[in-house]
Amino acid sequence: MTNNIHVKKWLDEMADLTNPDKIVWIDGSDEQIEALEKEAVSTGEMLKLNEEKLPNCYLHRTAVNDVARVEHRTFICSKKKEDAGPTNNWMDPQECYAKLRKLFKGSMKGRTMYVIPYSMGLVGSEFAKIGIELTDSIYVVLNMNIMTRIGKKVIDALGDSADFVRGLHAKADIDEENRYICHFPEDNTIWSINSGYGGNVLLGKKCFALRIASYLGKTEGWLAEHMLILGIENPKGEVKYIAAAFPSLCGKTNLAMLIPPEIYQKKGYKVWCVGDDIAWLRVNPADGRLYAVNPEYGFFGVAPGTNDKSNPNALATTKRDTIFTNVVHNLDDNTVWWEGLDKNPPKNALDWKGNKWDASSGEKGAHPNSRFTAKAINCPCISPEFENPKGVPISAIVFGGRRAKTAPLVYQSTGWQNGVFVGSIMGSETTAAASGLAAGVRHDPMAMLPFCGYNMGDYFKHWLDVGKKTANPPKIFNVNWFRTDDDGKFIWPGFGDNMRVLLWILDRCEDKVGADKTAIGYIPKADDINIEGLDGITKSTVADLLSVDKELWEAEVKGIKEFYATFDRLPAELNKELEKLENALK
Ligand code: GTP
Ligand code: SPV
Ligand code: MN
């Protein structure tokens, strides 16, 4: 499909190494995709679901030991260890290549190698970057076809350039003891072996669009972030954009597609989804603002908890052209189910492992990290700007995590430098999105702990630098939808009602509303969060959600100091911000 000598040479080397029986170029045509779907169904790799209820939808089950990202087996292989930094696993690149070469050797014998040219970002746009993934998994090809822009148009756009990310993936034996997700940022290379699960194998997503791209962004002066992008349209038809970074399984997809509460719908407010997981941000010298694109083409969304109240837009998106992974199979009508979809679990069903399952057993039917892969263009609230090659101008950046206590519903940083500090001290309870993590709160700066492809101290510095280059930078906020009461129940209703907080944020960006200055930053006056139409939430609940507990924050400062002490390249500005916080709490 190409005469590009760089592609050909690399492909030859990789084929020599993995020794596939056949090599198939993915051109992205409908016929080719349909043929692959048929093949995957014929081998049992995927199950075709009810064509009337779920047209062109499939179910896939991964191996039981292969259900999430594996942070302890993810490596950043920069030449120097200190360039990977204190938060990443590191291996010497030559050592890692040698080690993995042994695992890849002959791994595709008897199998087909698929060559997937893909573009992160609109093909040929200023933001876009090209990758080629070699894989022996049809599931990967079909997912990449939904998640990224693939095929001939991409290889044509590459031309004879050597500037593409070289991704190699083999399922091998799905052996977790030999599972490796390795990144070579200095070589534009990703090698992934012994997994068949999402973030480990859809190399355009976390591996490229965050780990490799964050490194490229550092070198080239832009940011690759674990952020959703949404637009809020006011009754006058003006749209303002917000980018928000929450850790995995902490509400990005839900916020990105939110349906405004009735009181706002009646007034004419709308929310548009530009992206639900990854944002690439660049300074636009013309107006000094930060512009964001979503480099992906689809959603790899969390299934459990998705229902027609929490996220009707996501649910609607999954009604066609969708691949479901590790959910419940309803045998009665050949559809799917997951916890939190509705109150009627199917009686005649198989769980995510493929075993006969009944909800009365008390066991979960869907894996907590079960997912849907669906096309962004099938989302009812996809933004008209989704394919704008220039991106959308960002008014506010929002950080947030899962915190039962400590973090208030929302607060605003005092400026860019303080905002970078707020992002750097983020903590969140761990979730099922990665295997083998200890339960409890961990530091997850900017929701990028598992995804920063270089030294996180340098990453903070880069954030500070981007702020200096941006004449009109976004305002920076922090939110927490997950504060709990004494019974462990969430206090804030969340989901669509998060709009109430977003509107305060936008009002702050336009200087339309006041705030109270506290030790941690600006907090809304309780009256300024609109609770009209909210059951069981009073002004005093809001005041409670906004409270800043001095003792908890003093403990927090202690934790931040310990975390910061692990860095060798922490910018002095952040220590200054920490000192300011500590003094303000006194
Ligand atoms: P990744 O795809 O892993 O990066 O996750 P994400 O950040 O997109 O998370 P997602 O929106 O899929 O939400 C994960 C879980 O959090 C789901 O079970 C949701 O139901 C739940 N959730 C999302 N928003 C809220 C909220 O506002 N309040 C509460 N209580 N739960 C929420
Ligand atoms: C996440 O874990 O943040 C995800 C899913 O969005 S995965 O693609 O598996 O990383
Ligand atoms: Mn994610």
XYZ file of C-alpha atoms and ligand atoms in Angstrom:
629
model
C 0.000 0.000 0.000
C 3.014 2.282 0.250
C 6.452 2.879 -1.217
C 7.602 4.649 1.938
C 11.035 3.124 2.526
C 10.977 3.842 6.272
C 7.688 2.015 6.681
C 8.828 -0.872 4.486
C 12.127 -1.322 6.270
C 10.511 -1.309 9.687
C 7.709 -3.619 8.604
C 10.273 -6.101 7.197
C 12.204 -6.063 10.459
C 9.105 -6.605 12.563
C 7.848 -9.376 10.281
C 11.261 -11.067 10.459
C 11.024 -10.927 14.217
C 7.430 -12.091 14.700
C 7.240 -14.392 11.651
C 3.535 -14.118 10.734
C 2.051 -16.437 8.106
C 0.402 -13.489 6.411
C 0.621 -9.706 6.382
C -2.561 -7.741 5.727
C -2.649 -3.988 5.227
C -5.715 -2.305 6.702
C -7.054 0.100 4.093
C -10.090 1.046 6.185
C -12.654 0.114 3.522
C -16.114 -1.032 4.645
C -15.660 -4.336 2.816
C -12.439 -5.103 4.624
C -13.873 -4.218 8.043
C -16.989 -6.332 7.379
C -14.860 -9.299 6.334
C -12.823 -9.003 9.534
C -15.998 -8.806 11.634
C -17.241 -12.005 9.969
C -13.927 -13.714 10.578
C -13.867 -12.705 14.266
C -17.397 -14.057 14.664
C -16.516 -17.312 12.926
C -13.620 -17.954 15.308
C -15.613 -16.925 18.389
C -13.355 -13.943 19.065
C -16.472 -11.771 18.904
C -20.185 -12.501 19.206
C -22.625 -10.802 16.872
C -25.432 -9.205 18.897
C -29.125 -8.756 18.046
C -29.103 -6.950 14.686
C -32.510 -5.346 15.264
C -31.871 -4.032 18.764
C -28.130 -3.417 18.434
C -27.256 -3.128 14.737
C -23.634 -3.869 13.889
C -22.763 -4.492 17.559
C -20.468 -7.168 18.973
C -19.502 -8.668 22.299
C -15.939 -9.631 23.175
C -14.582 -11.283 26.317
C -10.943 -10.844 27.226
C -8.947 -13.406 29.164
C -9.843 -13.397 32.855
C -6.316 -12.253 33.759
C -6.412 -9.421 31.223
C -9.121 -6.905 32.093
C -7.419 -3.549 32.675
C -4.270 -1.527 32.215
C -1.209 -2.878 34.024
C 0.773 -0.004 35.491
C 3.372 -2.246 37.154
C 4.213 -3.713 33.727
C 4.250 -0.375 31.868
C 7.686 1.079 31.146
C 9.148 4.319 29.853
C 12.446 3.359 28.219
C 14.338 6.607 27.839
C 18.118 6.368 27.486
C 18.586 7.974 30.879
C 16.649 6.715 33.874
C 16.201 10.212 35.261
C 14.356 11.210 32.087
C 11.607 8.721 32.950
C 11.499 10.226 36.428
C 10.361 9.005 39.822
C 6.770 8.145 38.870
C 7.492 5.800 35.935
C 8.906 2.294 35.683
C 12.071 2.456 33.642
C 14.141 -0.003 31.642
C 17.229 0.710 29.566
C 16.007 0.780 25.951
C 18.583 -1.702 24.626
C 17.924 -4.057 27.505
C 14.193 -3.760 26.980
C 14.369 -4.323 23.219
C 16.525 -7.400 23.839
C 14.203 -8.772 26.486
C 11.064 -8.192 24.415
C 12.651 -9.423 21.186
C 12.836 -12.844 22.815
C 9.119 -12.690 23.596
C 8.123 -11.356 20.168
C 10.319 -13.888 18.332
C 8.032 -16.094 16.257
C 5.009 -14.868 18.220
C 2.885 -14.466 15.066
C 3.715 -17.842 13.555
C 0.493 -19.363 12.264
C -1.168 -15.987 12.603
C -1.816 -12.875 10.508
C -0.098 -9.560 11.084
C -2.394 -6.602 10.442
C -0.790 -3.301 9.497
C -2.950 -0.392 10.700
C -1.983 3.109 9.564
C -3.851 5.554 11.817
C -3.964 9.241 12.537
C -4.456 10.795 15.951
C -6.288 14.000 15.072
C -7.969 14.980 11.824
C -5.874 13.543 8.967
C -3.448 16.134 7.689
C -4.351 18.801 10.277
C -1.760 20.826 12.155
C -2.426 18.883 15.376
C -2.449 15.417 13.785
C 0.220 12.748 14.278
C 0.491 9.453 12.450
C 1.090 6.000 13.858
C 1.253 2.508 12.427
C 0.233 -0.384 14.637
C 1.232 -3.924 13.774
C -0.991 -6.410 15.572
C -2.089 -10.027 15.399
C -5.510 -9.234 16.863
C -8.633 -8.617 14.781
C -10.238 -7.197 17.928
C -7.527 -4.543 17.956
C -8.081 -3.731 14.272
C -11.825 -3.352 14.763
C -11.390 -1.231 17.883
C -8.765 0.965 16.233
C -11.204 1.453 13.355
C -13.665 2.976 15.832
C -11.177 4.810 18.052
C -8.949 6.382 15.395
C -8.956 7.487 11.785
C -7.379 4.609 9.867
C -6.483 3.304 6.438
C -5.300 4.447 3.067
C -5.935 8.167 3.595
C -3.474 8.049 6.490
C -0.681 6.273 4.646
C -1.210 8.746 1.789
C -0.907 11.649 4.238
C 2.338 10.165 5.580
C 3.865 10.183 2.096
C 7.570 9.343 2.238
C 8.071 10.767 5.718
C 9.759 8.823 8.534
C 7.693 10.718 11.104
C 5.331 8.063 12.444
C 4.977 6.188 15.722
C 6.029 2.565 15.359
C 3.700 0.326 17.340
C 4.105 -3.425 17.658
C 1.556 -5.582 19.446
C 1.313 -9.342 19.807
C -1.140 -11.233 21.969
C 1.381 -14.077 22.353
C 0.109 -16.245 25.263
C -1.698 -13.486 27.220
C 0.776 -14.462 29.912
C 0.581 -11.864 32.670
C 4.066 -12.770 33.925
C 5.435 -11.768 30.537
C 3.107 -8.868 29.818
C 4.949 -5.669 28.880
C 3.713 -2.302 27.698
C 6.918 -0.490 26.751
C 7.459 2.982 25.375
C 10.603 4.296 23.711
C 9.855 8.015 23.483
C 13.227 8.825 21.913
C 12.529 6.278 19.125
C 8.808 7.019 18.577
C 8.245 3.345 19.375
C 5.762 1.289 21.412
C 6.010 -2.461 22.037
C 3.142 -4.275 23.746
C 3.002 -8.014 24.338
C 0.892 -10.627 26.142
C -2.280 -8.589 26.496
C -5.460 -8.212 24.463
C -7.095 -5.527 26.587
C -7.983 -1.926 25.649
C -5.449 0.544 26.968
C -2.678 -2.060 26.739
C -3.174 -2.790 23.062
C -5.062 0.033 21.333
C -1.724 1.729 20.921
C -3.127 4.988 19.548
C -4.797 5.742 22.858
C -2.851 5.887 26.129
C 0.469 4.650 24.690
C 0.672 7.138 21.809
C -1.820 9.956 22.431
C -0.656 10.386 26.040
C 2.709 8.756 26.823
C 4.531 9.347 23.529
C 2.569 12.529 22.761
C 3.292 14.099 26.162
C 6.991 13.658 25.379
C 6.521 15.110 21.879
C 4.505 17.960 23.372
C 7.318 18.756 25.786
C 9.789 18.902 22.905
C 7.477 20.818 20.566
C 5.766 23.160 23.047
C 2.272 21.730 23.465
C 0.354 19.552 25.935
C -1.118 16.025 25.685
C -3.545 15.502 28.552
C -5.969 12.970 30.066
C -8.847 15.406 29.574
C -12.371 15.580 28.271
C -13.406 18.622 26.246
C -16.951 19.979 26.350
C -18.759 23.044 25.089
C -21.541 24.787 27.005
C -23.939 26.723 24.807
C -25.863 29.495 26.549
C -29.360 30.677 25.522
C -27.754 33.333 23.301
C -26.059 30.581 21.324
C -22.540 31.379 22.570
C -20.396 28.338 23.282
C -17.615 28.251 25.890
C -15.251 25.302 26.177
C -13.933 23.518 29.257
C -11.212 20.844 29.426
C -11.220 18.598 32.493
C -8.720 16.036 33.788
C -10.027 13.316 36.104
C -8.278 9.982 36.712
C -9.583 6.806 35.051
C -13.125 5.835 36.053
C -13.694 9.229 37.697
C -16.314 10.761 35.426
C -14.814 12.235 32.231
C -17.144 10.458 29.796
C -20.119 11.335 31.978
C -19.240 15.008 32.263
C -18.352 15.306 28.582
C -21.849 14.201 27.525
C -23.935 15.653 30.308
C -27.542 16.585 29.810
C -28.345 19.849 31.613
C -30.913 19.802 34.418
C -34.410 20.717 33.283
C -34.211 24.283 34.582
C -31.293 24.934 32.238
C -32.729 23.008 29.316
C -35.839 25.190 29.501
C -33.688 28.295 29.329
C -31.957 26.922 26.234
C -28.624 25.659 27.562
C -26.937 22.812 25.696
C -23.783 20.776 26.225
C -21.627 19.559 23.333
C -19.043 16.796 23.609
C -15.739 17.369 21.808
C -13.865 14.557 23.583
C -14.171 12.241 26.580
C -10.630 11.093 27.405
C -7.733 12.827 25.687
C -7.004 16.424 24.712
C -4.069 17.890 22.806
C -3.655 21.571 23.591
C -1.704 24.262 21.790
C -1.247 27.981 22.226
C -2.689 29.978 19.370
C -0.389 32.970 18.881
C -3.157 34.916 17.103
C -5.316 35.354 20.209
C -3.005 34.022 22.933
C -5.492 31.350 23.944
C -5.117 27.631 24.462
C -6.893 25.518 21.817
C -7.769 21.855 22.252
C -8.545 18.976 19.934
C -9.665 15.465 20.737
C -7.184 13.291 18.806
C -9.468 10.249 19.016
C -12.344 9.224 16.768
C -14.408 7.193 19.246
C -15.036 6.441 22.900
C -13.689 3.546 24.939
C -16.175 4.179 27.715
C -16.912 2.529 31.042
C -20.120 0.444 30.832
C -21.144 -0.034 34.503
C -23.196 2.875 35.793
C -24.135 4.018 32.275
C -27.922 4.300 32.052
C -30.638 6.493 30.607
C -30.534 8.799 33.636
C -26.790 9.021 34.350
C -25.639 9.300 30.748
C -28.380 8.937 28.103
C -26.054 10.297 25.410
C -23.453 7.592 26.014
C -26.154 4.941 26.084
C -27.584 6.195 22.783
C -24.081 6.170 21.279
C -23.749 2.443 22.054
C -26.931 1.435 20.217
C -25.109 0.698 16.961
C -21.626 0.043 15.540
C -20.341 -0.774 19.029
C -17.989 -3.374 20.470
C -18.785 -4.318 24.066
C -15.993 -5.820 26.154
C -16.546 -7.903 29.305
C -20.225 -7.090 29.890
C -23.140 -9.502 30.595
C -24.587 -11.382 27.620
C -28.383 -11.606 27.779
C -29.137 -14.911 26.071
C -32.881 -14.311 25.812
C -32.612 -11.556 23.244
C -28.892 -11.599 22.449
C -28.233 -8.156 23.911
C -25.964 -6.869 26.663
C -26.353 -5.775 30.279
C -24.190 -4.337 33.054
C -24.569 -3.269 36.660
C -26.278 0.097 36.816
C -27.964 -0.191 33.386
C -31.403 -0.870 34.880
C -32.963 -2.760 37.745
C -33.799 -5.823 35.607
C -30.741 -8.027 35.261
C -31.402 -10.736 32.683
C -32.325 -14.150 34.102
C -30.871 -16.192 31.277
C -27.401 -14.774 30.943
C -23.635 -15.254 30.867
C -21.300 -13.121 32.953
C -18.192 -11.379 31.617
C -16.243 -14.620 31.953
C -18.788 -16.479 29.834
C -20.222 -18.466 32.757
C -23.922 -18.952 33.440
C -24.870 -16.087 35.726
C -27.750 -14.934 37.857
C -27.812 -11.584 39.662
C -29.200 -13.282 42.774
C -25.763 -14.878 43.252
C -24.578 -11.467 44.466
C -21.604 -11.679 42.058
C -21.117 -8.913 39.512
C -22.081 -9.931 35.984
C -20.090 -7.290 34.131
C -16.467 -6.559 35.011
C -16.220 -3.192 36.857
C -13.873 -2.037 34.068
C -16.048 -3.417 31.256
C -16.254 -1.030 28.316
C -17.958 -0.052 25.086
C -16.090 1.076 21.979
C -18.357 3.428 20.059
C -18.020 6.022 17.328
C -17.956 9.652 18.436
C -20.060 10.614 15.426
C -22.852 8.359 16.746
C -23.095 10.476 19.909
C -26.246 12.650 19.901
C -24.395 15.575 21.515
C -21.174 15.394 19.496
C -19.939 18.928 18.987
C -20.109 20.509 15.520
C -16.466 21.447 16.279
C -15.402 17.801 16.747
C -13.624 17.852 13.388
C -12.438 21.451 13.515
C -8.739 21.145 12.630
C -7.889 24.212 14.724
C -9.586 22.884 17.873
C -11.690 24.869 20.309
C -10.566 27.729 22.601
C -10.486 26.640 26.245
C -11.931 29.008 28.879
C -11.372 26.804 31.913
C -9.224 23.844 32.875
C -10.738 21.673 35.581
C -8.915 19.083 37.665
C -10.749 16.604 39.846
C -10.669 13.267 41.568
C -12.522 10.910 43.848
C -12.201 12.185 47.382
C -14.558 11.098 50.152
C -13.353 14.055 52.230
C -10.862 16.956 51.953
C -11.485 18.355 48.448
C -14.526 20.659 48.256
C -17.134 20.488 45.493
C -15.229 23.173 43.599
C -12.493 25.747 44.104
C -10.566 28.068 41.857
C -6.826 28.536 41.798
C -5.436 32.041 42.099
C -3.698 31.981 38.718
C -1.775 29.756 36.304
C 1.166 28.949 38.583
C -1.128 28.191 41.504
C -3.340 26.227 39.101
C -0.412 24.044 38.065
C 0.184 23.482 41.772
C -3.490 22.496 42.235
C -3.130 19.972 39.401
C 0.128 18.632 40.794
C -1.361 17.875 44.238
C -4.399 16.004 42.929
C -5.256 12.890 44.853
C -7.848 10.287 43.980
C -9.053 6.903 45.142
C -7.767 4.128 42.897
C -10.267 2.358 40.608
C -10.677 -0.831 38.563
C -9.221 0.817 35.438
C -5.781 -0.579 36.306
C -5.029 -4.015 37.776
C -3.171 -4.567 41.007
C -3.428 -1.104 42.570
C -3.772 -0.826 46.355
C -7.131 0.588 47.429
C -7.124 4.127 48.792
C -6.137 7.634 47.781
C -2.974 8.139 45.760
C -1.384 11.208 44.248
C -2.245 11.457 40.575
C -1.018 14.816 39.257
C -3.217 16.167 36.466
C -4.692 12.604 36.228
C -1.476 11.818 34.313
C 0.397 9.621 36.803
C 0.017 6.488 34.619
C 0.353 8.407 31.344
C 3.196 10.916 31.526
C 5.906 9.712 29.137
C 8.785 11.547 30.815
C 10.006 12.946 34.132
C 7.005 14.380 35.928
C 9.133 17.180 37.407
C 9.913 18.289 33.845
C 6.222 17.886 33.054
C 5.293 20.381 35.793
C 7.937 22.742 34.451
C 6.470 22.353 30.961
C 3.014 23.271 32.293
C 4.489 26.395 33.886
C 6.222 27.274 30.602
C 3.045 26.820 28.544
C 1.317 29.249 30.917
C 4.056 31.821 30.324
C 3.608 31.495 26.551
C -0.171 31.897 26.772
C -1.246 35.541 26.864
C -4.870 34.669 27.757
C -4.598 31.399 29.652
C -7.658 29.472 30.852
C -8.596 29.801 34.525
C -7.817 26.665 36.527
C -10.269 24.936 38.911
C -10.603 21.765 40.962
C -13.819 19.790 41.480
C -14.890 16.783 43.542
C -18.223 15.057 42.836
C -17.444 12.281 45.284
C -17.638 13.658 48.843
C -19.497 11.191 51.072
C -21.631 11.475 54.190
C -21.188 9.472 57.395
C -22.923 6.492 55.742
C -20.494 6.582 52.834
C -23.155 7.870 50.411
C -22.294 10.501 47.798
C -23.667 13.867 48.966
C -23.654 15.678 45.631
C -26.099 14.259 43.027
C -23.471 14.535 40.292
C -23.939 13.660 36.605
C -26.215 16.232 34.847
C -26.306 18.354 37.976
C -22.559 18.941 37.663
C -23.673 21.566 35.132
C -24.521 23.765 38.127
C -20.857 23.801 39.084
C -19.661 24.281 35.505
C -21.823 27.386 35.185
C -20.222 28.876 38.301
C -16.853 28.103 36.731
C -17.776 29.897 33.498
C -19.175 32.844 35.454
C -15.830 33.097 37.233
C -14.043 33.069 33.889
C -16.113 36.078 32.851
C -15.876 37.846 36.215
C -19.639 37.631 36.623
C -19.661 36.205 40.137
C -17.795 36.738 43.394
C -16.114 34.159 45.611
C -14.633 33.674 49.066
C -10.861 33.546 49.351
C -9.731 30.571 51.458
C -6.368 28.976 52.187
C -6.674 26.700 49.136
C -8.148 29.218 46.685
C -11.482 30.800 45.745
C -14.635 29.003 46.897
C -18.161 29.852 45.722
C -20.513 31.616 48.078
C -23.110 28.940 48.886
C -25.825 31.066 47.247
C -23.982 31.097 43.945
C -24.362 27.377 43.250
C -27.886 27.133 41.868
C -29.805 24.327 43.611
C -33.203 25.099 42.088
C -35.031 21.856 41.324
C -32.617 19.668 43.322
C -34.226 17.225 45.746
C -32.729 16.960 49.217
C -29.970 19.505 48.626
C -30.226 22.666 50.695
C -28.050 25.719 50.959
C -26.502 24.173 54.052
C -25.635 20.977 52.132
C -23.845 23.146 49.589
C -22.036 25.067 52.322
C -20.977 21.717 53.739
C -19.746 20.473 50.350
C -17.742 23.667 49.978
C -16.165 23.564 53.432
C -12.389 23.453 53.762
C -11.387 21.428 56.817
C -8.188 22.854 58.256
C -7.031 19.623 59.884
C -7.665 17.507 56.820
C -5.794 20.029 54.701
C -2.885 20.103 57.124
C -2.661 16.326 56.772
C -2.903 16.817 53.017
C 0.044 19.217 53.063
C 2.084 16.605 54.911
C 1.242 14.064 52.195
C 2.121 16.523 49.428
C 5.502 17.201 51.048
C 6.274 13.481 51.097
C 5.153 13.157 47.481
C 7.159 16.184 46.364
C 10.214 14.801 48.189
C 10.291 11.889 45.722
C 11.023 14.346 42.879
C 14.502 15.362 41.870
C 13.345 17.892 39.283
C 10.483 19.666 41.028
C 10.184 23.298 39.865
C 10.907 25.723 42.721
C 7.626 27.520 41.927
C 5.645 24.524 43.163
C 7.484 24.359 46.473
C 6.730 28.063 46.846
C 3.034 27.398 46.250
C 3.138 24.612 48.822
C 4.725 26.959 51.345
C 2.001 29.527 50.649
C -0.682 26.917 51.266
C 0.950 25.781 54.475
C 1.178 29.360 55.766
C -2.378 30.166 54.747
C -3.636 27.203 56.781
C -1.873 28.456 59.925
P -11.788 6.462 31.866
O -12.435 6.078 30.583
O -11.325 5.282 32.668
O -10.683 7.454 31.694
O -12.920 7.039 32.839
P -13.837 8.340 32.879
O -13.128 9.413 33.637
O -14.332 8.690 31.536
O -15.022 7.865 33.824
P -16.590 7.690 33.525
O -17.238 8.954 33.088
O -16.749 6.521 32.648
O -17.144 7.361 34.984
C -16.706 6.274 35.731
C -17.659 5.949 36.842
O -17.927 7.092 37.655
C -19.002 5.432 36.342
O -19.388 4.302 37.094
C -19.937 6.585 36.592
O -21.244 6.154 36.818
C -19.318 7.288 37.804
N -19.598 8.744 37.794
C -19.389 9.587 36.754
N -19.783 10.852 37.058
C -20.230 10.803 38.333
C -20.773 11.794 39.220
O -20.904 12.968 38.891
N -21.118 11.372 40.466
C -20.968 10.064 40.862
N -21.335 9.737 42.100
N -20.479 9.100 40.037
C -20.109 9.461 38.798
C -8.385 4.695 31.315
O -8.042 3.725 32.004
O -8.147 5.872 31.665
C -9.127 4.482 30.057
C -9.272 3.119 29.553
O -9.573 5.449 29.466
S -7.829 2.509 28.781
O -7.922 2.800 27.363
O -7.812 1.069 29.020
O -6.672 3.156 29.338
Mn -8.907 7.370 30.389
